Tab-separated table of C-alpha atoms in Angstrom:
chain	number	residue	atom	x	y	z
A	321	MET	CA	-24.018	-13.361	-3.892
A	322	LYS	CA	-24.058	-9.562	-3.568
A	323	VAL	CA	-21.089	-7.570	-4.885
A	324	VAL	CA	-19.962	-4.196	-3.560
A	325	HIS	CA	-17.811	-1.835	-5.614
A	326	SER	CA	-17.019	1.875	-5.729
A	327	PRO	CA	-16.187	3.896	-8.863
A	328	LEU	CA	-13.931	6.027	-6.631
A	329	HIS	CA	-11.227	3.397	-7.163
A	330	ALA	CA	-10.374	5.185	-10.426
A	331	ARG	CA	-9.040	8.190	-8.492
A	332	HIS	CA	-5.942	6.145	-7.647
A	333	ASP	CA	-4.204	6.411	-11.008
A	334	GLY	CA	-1.230	7.965	-12.743
A	335	GLY	CA	1.677	6.899	-10.561
A	336	LYS	CA	4.752	4.868	-11.336
A	337	GLU	CA	6.506	2.169	-9.339
A	338	LEU	CA	10.106	1.124	-8.901
A	339	HIS	CA	9.946	-2.464	-10.140
A	340	ARG	CA	13.154	-4.524	-10.072
A	341	GLY	CA	15.306	-1.457	-10.583
A	342	GLU	CA	13.167	0.297	-13.204
A	343	LEU	CA	10.625	3.101	-12.840
A	344	VAL	CA	7.598	1.770	-14.737
A	345	PRO	CA	3.834	2.383	-14.956
A	346	CYS	CA	2.036	0.559	-12.172
A	347	PHE	CA	0.873	-2.989	-12.817
A	348	GLU	CA	-1.949	-2.205	-10.350
A	349	MET	CA	-4.134	-0.041	-12.595
A	350	PRO	CA	-7.816	1.028	-12.712
A	351	VAL	CA	-8.659	-1.223	-15.655
A	352	ARG	CA	-8.191	-4.243	-13.369
A	353	ALA	CA	-11.363	-3.371	-11.478
A	354	ASP	CA	-13.173	-2.457	-14.678
A	355	TYR	CA	-12.599	-5.925	-16.147
A	356	ILE	CA	-13.736	-7.605	-12.923
A	357	LEU	CA	-16.849	-5.456	-12.733
A	358	LYS	CA	-17.853	-6.341	-16.292
A	359	ALA	CA	-17.271	-10.043	-15.650
A	360	VAL	CA	-19.344	-10.241	-12.468
A	361	GLN	CA	-22.137	-8.251	-14.115
A	362	ARG	CA	-22.123	-10.654	-17.084
A	363	ALA	CA	-22.352	-13.511	-14.609
A	364	GLY	CA	-25.503	-11.969	-13.128
A	365	PHE	CA	-24.200	-10.731	-9.781
A	366	GLU	CA	-25.951	-7.758	-8.147
A	367	VAL	CA	-23.502	-4.842	-7.751
A	368	THR	CA	-24.031	-2.143	-5.109
A	369	GLU	CA	-21.976	0.841	-3.938
A	370	PRO	CA	-20.571	0.738	-0.375
A	371	ARG	CA	-22.167	2.039	2.783
A	372	PRO	CA	-20.685	5.263	4.249
A	373	PHE	CA	-18.710	3.818	7.159
A	374	ALA	CA	-17.005	6.469	9.306
A	375	GLU	CA	-13.243	6.848	9.006
A	376	ASP	CA	-12.963	5.910	12.696
A	377	SER	CA	-13.871	2.341	11.716
A	378	LEU	CA	-10.383	2.046	10.203
A	379	LEU	CA	-8.883	2.369	13.677
A	380	ARG	CA	-10.102	-1.103	14.597
A	381	VAL	CA	-7.056	-2.438	12.734
A	382	HIS	CA	-4.868	0.577	11.853
A	383	ASP	CA	-2.813	3.066	13.871
A	384	ALA	CA	-4.420	6.519	14.060
A	385	GLY	CA	-1.216	8.313	13.094
A	386	PHE	CA	-0.830	6.080	10.061
A	387	VAL	CA	-4.398	6.748	8.913
A	388	ASP	CA	-3.866	10.473	9.370
A	389	PHE	CA	-0.679	10.257	7.284
A	390	LEU	CA	-2.506	8.556	4.403
A	391	ARG	CA	-5.306	11.119	4.547
A	392	THR	CA	-2.977	14.152	4.415
A	393	ALA	CA	0.158	12.931	2.585
A	394	HIS	CA	-0.555	14.372	-0.842
A	395	THR	CA	-1.748	17.668	0.632
A	396	GLU	CA	1.588	17.984	2.441
A	397	TRP	CA	3.360	17.122	-0.815
A	398	ARG	CA	1.553	19.865	-2.689
A	399	ALA	CA	2.354	22.347	0.072
A	400	LEU	CA	6.016	21.930	-0.904
A	401	GLY	CA	5.140	23.043	-4.421
A	402	LYS	CA	5.195	19.505	-5.789
A	403	ASP	CA	2.611	17.582	-7.776
A	404	GLY	CA	2.175	14.173	-9.356
A	405	PHE	CA	2.954	10.912	-7.595
A	406	MET	CA	4.942	10.330	-4.412
A	407	LEU	CA	7.465	7.572	-3.665
A	408	PRO	CA	9.735	7.256	-0.621
A	409	GLY	CA	13.484	7.582	-1.001
A	410	ALA	CA	14.749	6.408	2.393
A	411	PHE	CA	13.654	3.824	4.963
A	412	PRO	CA	14.470	3.169	8.665
A	413	ALA	CA	16.654	0.124	8.009
A	414	ARG	CA	18.836	-1.766	10.509
A	415	GLY	CA	20.837	0.559	12.730
A	416	MET	CA	18.422	3.480	12.240
A	417	ARG	CA	15.787	4.767	14.644
A	418	ARG	CA	12.250	3.475	14.269
A	419	ASP	CA	10.804	5.179	17.346
A	420	HIS	CA	10.644	8.687	15.882
A	421	ILE	CA	8.374	9.831	13.040
A	422	PRO	CA	10.029	12.604	10.993
A	423	ALA	CA	8.104	15.873	10.714
A	424	GLY	CA	8.682	16.324	6.965
A	425	ILE	CA	6.676	14.511	4.333
A	426	ASN	CA	9.702	12.861	2.701
A	427	GLY	CA	10.719	11.317	6.007
A	428	LYS	CA	7.170	10.252	6.812
A	429	LEU	CA	6.883	8.522	3.436
A	430	GLY	CA	9.866	6.321	4.255
A	431	TYR	CA	8.708	5.743	7.822
A	432	TYR	CA	5.288	4.402	6.850
A	433	ALA	CA	6.122	2.718	3.502
A	434	PHE	CA	8.089	-0.492	3.107
A	435	ASP	CA	8.741	-0.315	-0.635
A	436	SER	CA	9.081	2.065	-3.569
A	437	GLY	CA	6.409	0.347	-5.610
A	438	THR	CA	3.329	1.952	-4.094
A	439	PRO	CA	2.877	5.539	-5.291
A	440	ILE	CA	0.525	7.989	-3.611
A	441	VAL	CA	-1.357	10.338	-5.950
A	442	GLU	CA	-3.929	13.021	-5.271
A	443	GLY	CA	-6.840	10.564	-5.334
A	444	THR	CA	-5.208	7.705	-3.416
A	445	TRP	CA	-6.932	8.422	-0.108
A	446	ASP	CA	-10.383	8.619	-1.718
A	447	ALA	CA	-9.825	5.285	-3.474
A	448	ALA	CA	-8.326	3.519	-0.442
A	449	LEU	CA	-11.126	4.692	1.844
A	450	ALA	CA	-13.738	3.583	-0.692
A	451	ALA	CA	-12.090	0.146	-0.934
A	452	ALA	CA	-12.132	-0.173	2.855
A	453	ARG	CA	-15.811	0.736	2.883
A	454	CYS	CA	-16.439	-1.941	0.263
A	455	ALA	CA	-14.870	-4.571	2.523
A	456	LEU	CA	-16.820	-3.347	5.551
A	457	THR	CA	-20.058	-3.354	3.538
A	458	ALA	CA	-19.522	-6.952	2.411
A	459	ALA	CA	-18.819	-7.965	6.003
A	460	SER	CA	-21.941	-6.142	7.187
A	461	TRP	CA	-24.076	-8.027	4.675
A	462	VAL	CA	-22.760	-11.331	6.002
A	463	ALA	CA	-23.266	-10.178	9.589
A	464	GLU	CA	-26.882	-9.424	8.647
A	465	GLY	CA	-27.473	-12.962	7.445
A	466	ASN	CA	-26.217	-13.269	3.870
A	467	LYS	CA	-24.290	-16.486	3.306
A	468	SER	CA	-21.595	-14.804	1.206
A	469	ALA	CA	-20.552	-11.463	-0.294
A	470	TYR	CA	-17.779	-10.155	-2.523
A	471	ALA	CA	-15.945	-6.845	-2.069
A	472	LEU	CA	-14.467	-5.695	-5.365
A	473	CYS	CA	-11.770	-3.607	-3.687
A	474	ARG	CA	-9.212	-1.450	-5.424
A	475	PRO	CA	-6.563	-0.636	-4.337
A	476	PRO	CA	-5.976	-4.038	-2.741
A	477	GLY	CA	-5.072	-4.338	0.923
A	478	HIS	CA	-3.335	-7.456	2.201
A	479	HIS	CA	0.187	-5.987	2.278
A	480	ALA	CA	-0.899	-3.050	4.465
A	481	GLY	CA	-0.115	-3.620	8.134
A	482	HIS	CA	-1.181	-1.937	11.342
A	483	SER	CA	0.974	1.107	10.561
A	484	MET	CA	2.604	0.531	7.172
A	485	TYR	CA	1.736	0.470	3.494
A	486	GLY	CA	3.291	-1.135	0.412
A	487	GLY	CA	2.691	-3.736	-2.255
A	488	TYR	CA	0.026	-1.519	-3.897
A	489	CYS	CA	-1.882	-1.605	-0.569
A	490	PHE	CA	-2.790	1.256	1.777
A	491	LEU	CA	-5.556	-0.017	4.077
A	492	ASN	CA	-5.999	-3.693	4.868
A	493	ASN	CA	-9.452	-4.456	3.489
A	494	ALA	CA	-9.470	-8.130	4.496
A	495	ALA	CA	-8.413	-7.310	8.055
A	496	LEU	CA	-11.131	-4.667	8.303
A	497	ALA	CA	-13.732	-7.183	7.138
A	498	THR	CA	-12.408	-9.751	9.602
A	499	GLN	CA	-12.497	-7.337	12.533
A	500	TYR	CA	-16.007	-6.220	11.595
A	501	LEU	CA	-17.178	-9.830	11.756
A	502	ARG	CA	-15.467	-10.261	15.123
A	503	ASP	CA	-17.188	-7.122	16.400
A	504	HIS	CA	-20.594	-8.321	15.230
A	505	GLY	CA	-21.020	-11.714	16.797
A	506	PHE	CA	-18.569	-14.059	15.044
A	507	ALA	CA	-16.266	-15.357	17.778
A	508	ARG	CA	-13.731	-17.086	15.509
A	509	VAL	CA	-12.829	-15.950	11.999
A	510	ALA	CA	-10.480	-17.690	9.566
A	511	VAL	CA	-8.643	-15.735	6.869
A	512	LEU	CA	-7.283	-17.527	3.808
A	513	ASP	CA	-5.017	-15.546	1.483
A	514	VAL	CA	-4.741	-17.123	-1.973
A	515	ASP	CA	-2.901	-14.228	-3.634
A	516	TYR	CA	0.437	-15.134	-5.225
A	517	HIS	CA	2.186	-12.780	-2.807
A	518	HIS	CA	2.169	-13.357	0.945
A	519	GLY	CA	-0.335	-11.279	2.914
A	520	ASN	CA	2.281	-9.853	5.246
A	521	GLY	CA	0.040	-7.023	6.442
A	522	THR	CA	-2.786	-9.336	7.484
A	523	GLN	CA	-0.301	-11.569	9.282
A	524	ASP	CA	1.110	-8.512	11.067
A	525	ILE	CA	-2.313	-7.373	12.271
A	526	PHE	CA	-3.419	-10.739	13.681
A	527	TRP	CA	0.010	-12.116	14.701
A	528	GLU	CA	-0.728	-12.263	18.441
A	529	ARG	CA	-4.396	-13.235	18.326
A	530	SER	CA	-6.065	-16.615	18.755
A	531	ASP	CA	-9.553	-15.523	17.666
A	532	VAL	CA	-8.362	-15.086	14.054
A	533	LEU	CA	-6.587	-17.834	12.118
A	534	PHE	CA	-4.451	-16.565	9.247
A	535	VAL	CA	-3.475	-18.979	6.460
A	536	SER	CA	-1.608	-18.016	3.278
A	537	ILE	CA	-0.642	-19.951	0.129
A	538	HIS	CA	1.930	-17.974	-1.859
A	539	GLY	CA	5.182	-17.840	-3.764
A	540	ASN	CA	8.305	-18.621	-1.768
A	541	PRO	CA	9.542	-15.336	-0.218
A	542	ASP	CA	13.143	-16.433	-0.754
A	543	THR	CA	12.616	-15.175	-4.309
A	544	GLU	CA	9.154	-13.530	-4.303
A	545	TYR	CA	7.765	-10.285	-2.916
A	546	PRO	CA	7.498	-9.300	-0.053
A	547	TYR	CA	10.712	-11.283	0.623
A	548	PHE	CA	10.914	-10.636	4.379
A	549	LEU	CA	7.789	-12.420	5.610
A	550	GLY	CA	5.799	-15.506	4.666
A	551	TYR	CA	8.119	-18.368	5.629
A	552	ALA	CA	6.785	-21.667	6.902
A	553	ASP	CA	8.323	-21.265	10.354
A	554	GLU	CA	6.209	-18.176	11.137
A	555	ARG	CA	3.493	-19.450	13.450
A	556	GLY	CA	2.300	-16.432	15.449
A	557	ALA	CA	3.361	-15.198	18.879
A	558	GLY	CA	1.937	-14.906	22.386
A	559	ALA	CA	-1.752	-15.799	22.406
A	560	GLY	CA	-1.533	-16.134	18.628
A	561	GLU	CA	1.137	-18.819	18.573
A	562	GLY	CA	-0.065	-21.587	16.266
A	563	TYR	CA	-2.707	-19.382	14.621
A	564	THR	CA	-0.637	-18.456	11.563
A	565	LEU	CA	0.064	-20.969	8.804
A	566	ASN	CA	2.195	-20.153	5.764
A	567	LEU	CA	2.370	-22.526	2.789
A	568	PRO	CA	5.042	-21.119	0.444
A	569	LEU	CA	5.309	-22.829	-2.957
A	570	PRO	CA	8.034	-22.710	-5.644
A	571	HIS	CA	8.175	-21.078	-9.080
A	572	GLY	CA	6.160	-22.962	-11.651
A	573	THR	CA	3.662	-24.473	-9.209
A	574	THR	CA	0.840	-26.191	-11.109
A	575	TRP	CA	-2.699	-27.007	-10.011
A	576	ASP	CA	-1.724	-30.470	-8.778
A	577	THR	CA	0.695	-29.033	-6.234
A	578	TYR	CA	-1.430	-25.978	-5.510
A	579	SER	CA	-4.576	-28.002	-4.859
A	580	THR	CA	-2.677	-30.149	-2.350
A	581	ALA	CA	-1.650	-27.003	-0.478
A	582	LEU	CA	-5.235	-25.729	-0.691
A	583	ASP	CA	-6.477	-28.974	0.833
A	584	ALA	CA	-3.955	-28.602	3.674
A	585	ALA	CA	-5.051	-25.014	4.237
A	586	MET	CA	-8.726	-25.920	4.285
A	587	ASP	CA	-8.118	-28.862	6.614
A	588	THR	CA	-6.366	-26.535	9.069
A	589	ILE	CA	-9.181	-24.005	8.790
A	590	GLY	CA	-11.758	-26.743	9.344
A	591	ARG	CA	-10.039	-27.831	12.570
A	592	PHE	CA	-10.182	-24.214	13.753
A	593	THR	CA	-14.009	-24.410	13.399
A	594	PRO	CA	-14.506	-20.771	12.404
A	595	ASP	CA	-17.820	-18.981	12.633
A	596	ALA	CA	-16.981	-16.949	9.515
A	597	PHE	CA	-14.469	-17.050	6.686
A	598	VAL	CA	-12.645	-14.236	4.859
A	599	VAL	CA	-10.858	-14.956	1.568
A	600	SER	CA	-8.178	-12.589	0.305
A	601	LEU	CA	-8.872	-13.294	-3.351
A	602	GLY	CA	-5.822	-12.651	-5.481
A	603	VAL	CA	-5.871	-14.313	-8.907
A	604	ASP	CA	-2.248	-13.561	-9.778
A	605	THR	CA	-1.653	-17.302	-9.442
A	606	TYR	CA	-2.848	-17.395	-13.063
A	607	GLU	CA	-0.366	-18.696	-15.632
A	608	GLY	CA	-0.562	-15.488	-17.667
A	609	ASP	CA	0.167	-13.073	-14.837
A	610	PRO	CA	3.056	-10.715	-15.748
A	611	ILE	CA	4.630	-10.453	-12.277
A	612	SER	CA	3.921	-13.890	-10.796
A	613	HIS	CA	5.111	-17.424	-11.439
A	614	PHE	CA	2.433	-20.023	-10.732
A	615	LYS	CA	0.734	-21.951	-13.525
A	616	LEU	CA	-2.955	-22.085	-12.699
A	617	ALA	CA	-5.202	-22.069	-15.768
A	618	ALA	CA	-8.580	-20.355	-16.040
A	619	GLY	CA	-10.367	-23.659	-15.487
A	620	HIS	CA	-8.754	-24.083	-12.086
A	621	PHE	CA	-10.375	-21.032	-10.471
A	622	PRO	CA	-13.894	-22.556	-10.358
A	623	LEU	CA	-12.312	-25.618	-8.722
A	624	MET	CA	-10.772	-23.332	-6.107
A	625	GLY	CA	-14.171	-21.777	-5.460
A	626	ARG	CA	-15.797	-25.183	-4.981
A	627	ARG	CA	-13.119	-26.195	-2.467
A	628	LEU	CA	-13.622	-22.974	-0.501
A	629	ALA	CA	-17.360	-23.622	-0.362
A	630	GLU	CA	-16.836	-26.918	1.447
A	631	LEU	CA	-16.249	-25.045	4.720
A	632	LYS	CA	-19.949	-24.067	4.692
A	633	VAL	CA	-19.720	-20.982	6.892
A	634	PRO	CA	-20.589	-17.326	6.121
A	635	THR	CA	-17.910	-16.080	3.726
A	636	VAL	CA	-16.581	-12.690	2.617
A	637	PHE	CA	-14.405	-12.468	-0.489
A	638	VAL	CA	-12.104	-9.442	-0.671
A	639	GLN	CA	-10.310	-8.627	-3.922
A	640	GLU	CA	-6.504	-8.517	-3.832
A	641	GLY	CA	-4.089	-8.940	-6.761
A	642	GLY	CA	-4.174	-10.172	-10.328
A	643	TYR	CA	-2.381	-8.312	-13.116
A	644	ALA	CA	-3.235	-10.169	-16.319
A	645	VAL	CA	-5.914	-7.561	-16.798
A	646	GLU	CA	-7.757	-9.037	-19.791
A	647	ASP	CA	-8.254	-12.313	-17.927
A	648	ILE	CA	-8.679	-11.089	-14.359
A	649	GLY	CA	-12.460	-10.785	-14.565
A	650	THR	CA	-12.930	-14.295	-15.933
A	651	ASN	CA	-10.764	-15.743	-13.163
A	652	VAL	CA	-12.465	-13.836	-10.338
A	653	ALA	CA	-15.926	-14.730	-11.646
A	654	GLY	CA	-14.763	-18.327	-11.938
A	655	VAL	CA	-13.937	-18.490	-8.216
A	656	LEU	CA	-17.235	-16.890	-7.196
A	657	GLU	CA	-19.350	-19.067	-9.489
A	658	GLY	CA	-17.490	-22.178	-8.385
A	659	PHE	CA	-18.129	-21.220	-4.753
A	660	LEU	CA	-21.842	-20.829	-5.375
A	661	ARG	CA	-22.004	-24.204	-7.117
A	662	GLY	CA	-20.021	-25.895	-4.342
């Protein structure tokens, strides 16, 4: 399995997030990718830098105004005489207008963001664009005949919607990979999100489509981020009705319960008979993760990989979360090696 990764991820660094009422250093930090890179190299995977996809390729899943905002946000911030990291301070909540984008950068931050946990720094755009290119490169390899590929993306992407960012995510890497596969001969693509947190952005992008099946196994949004999406009664709309499946699980979920949900997810995906498969690979389901509450042990990630391999279709893995940084590489490599042995 080929691996694609960009050192430009390190340019997204130095911000803080508002986490449960406290301003703290970001849990999503550059060392996450460094640990994964070392682990996949130890495991013998070939690592390549991404292809130079044009920025216009982002518009296959994202709003043009939103992409332009991400590209220019920190420049606008500096033009006000400010520096450092940016966080929004106001949002268009119930009773406020959502049909008008403010002209000033502070208003635009709140318009496009949905949380105060996703800082923008000077290098954020470079890192986010590089991550998107990693996902597109992995998808292109599969479209060219490789059976599988892994995009070591940072920042992650599954919380980013058509025209919103949050949850450490700016561009939706998994959605970009999925759309690339659709555009290059794969008529039906299934997306499985195994991150601890619901992939609300991916669900948003494919909500009304029947050519993409979105399935997510995650912590119950009654108590877990992103709180306002990811419930079991969300099934899609219009042409996409019935093509979204959410499997929320409670605090303390162990492998026995998780593997049952994984079987249900894979059974649903199998009935969809996809031509290709995209996995949003978050390993924050690990028992040692500092901001998540499942109890999967390191030995369970190879088992997950083997179960994913049973679908036997071309597969793209896209890196999402995982914040137990010293163990993240072992757990990611475990999934990939299990998949290859499956």
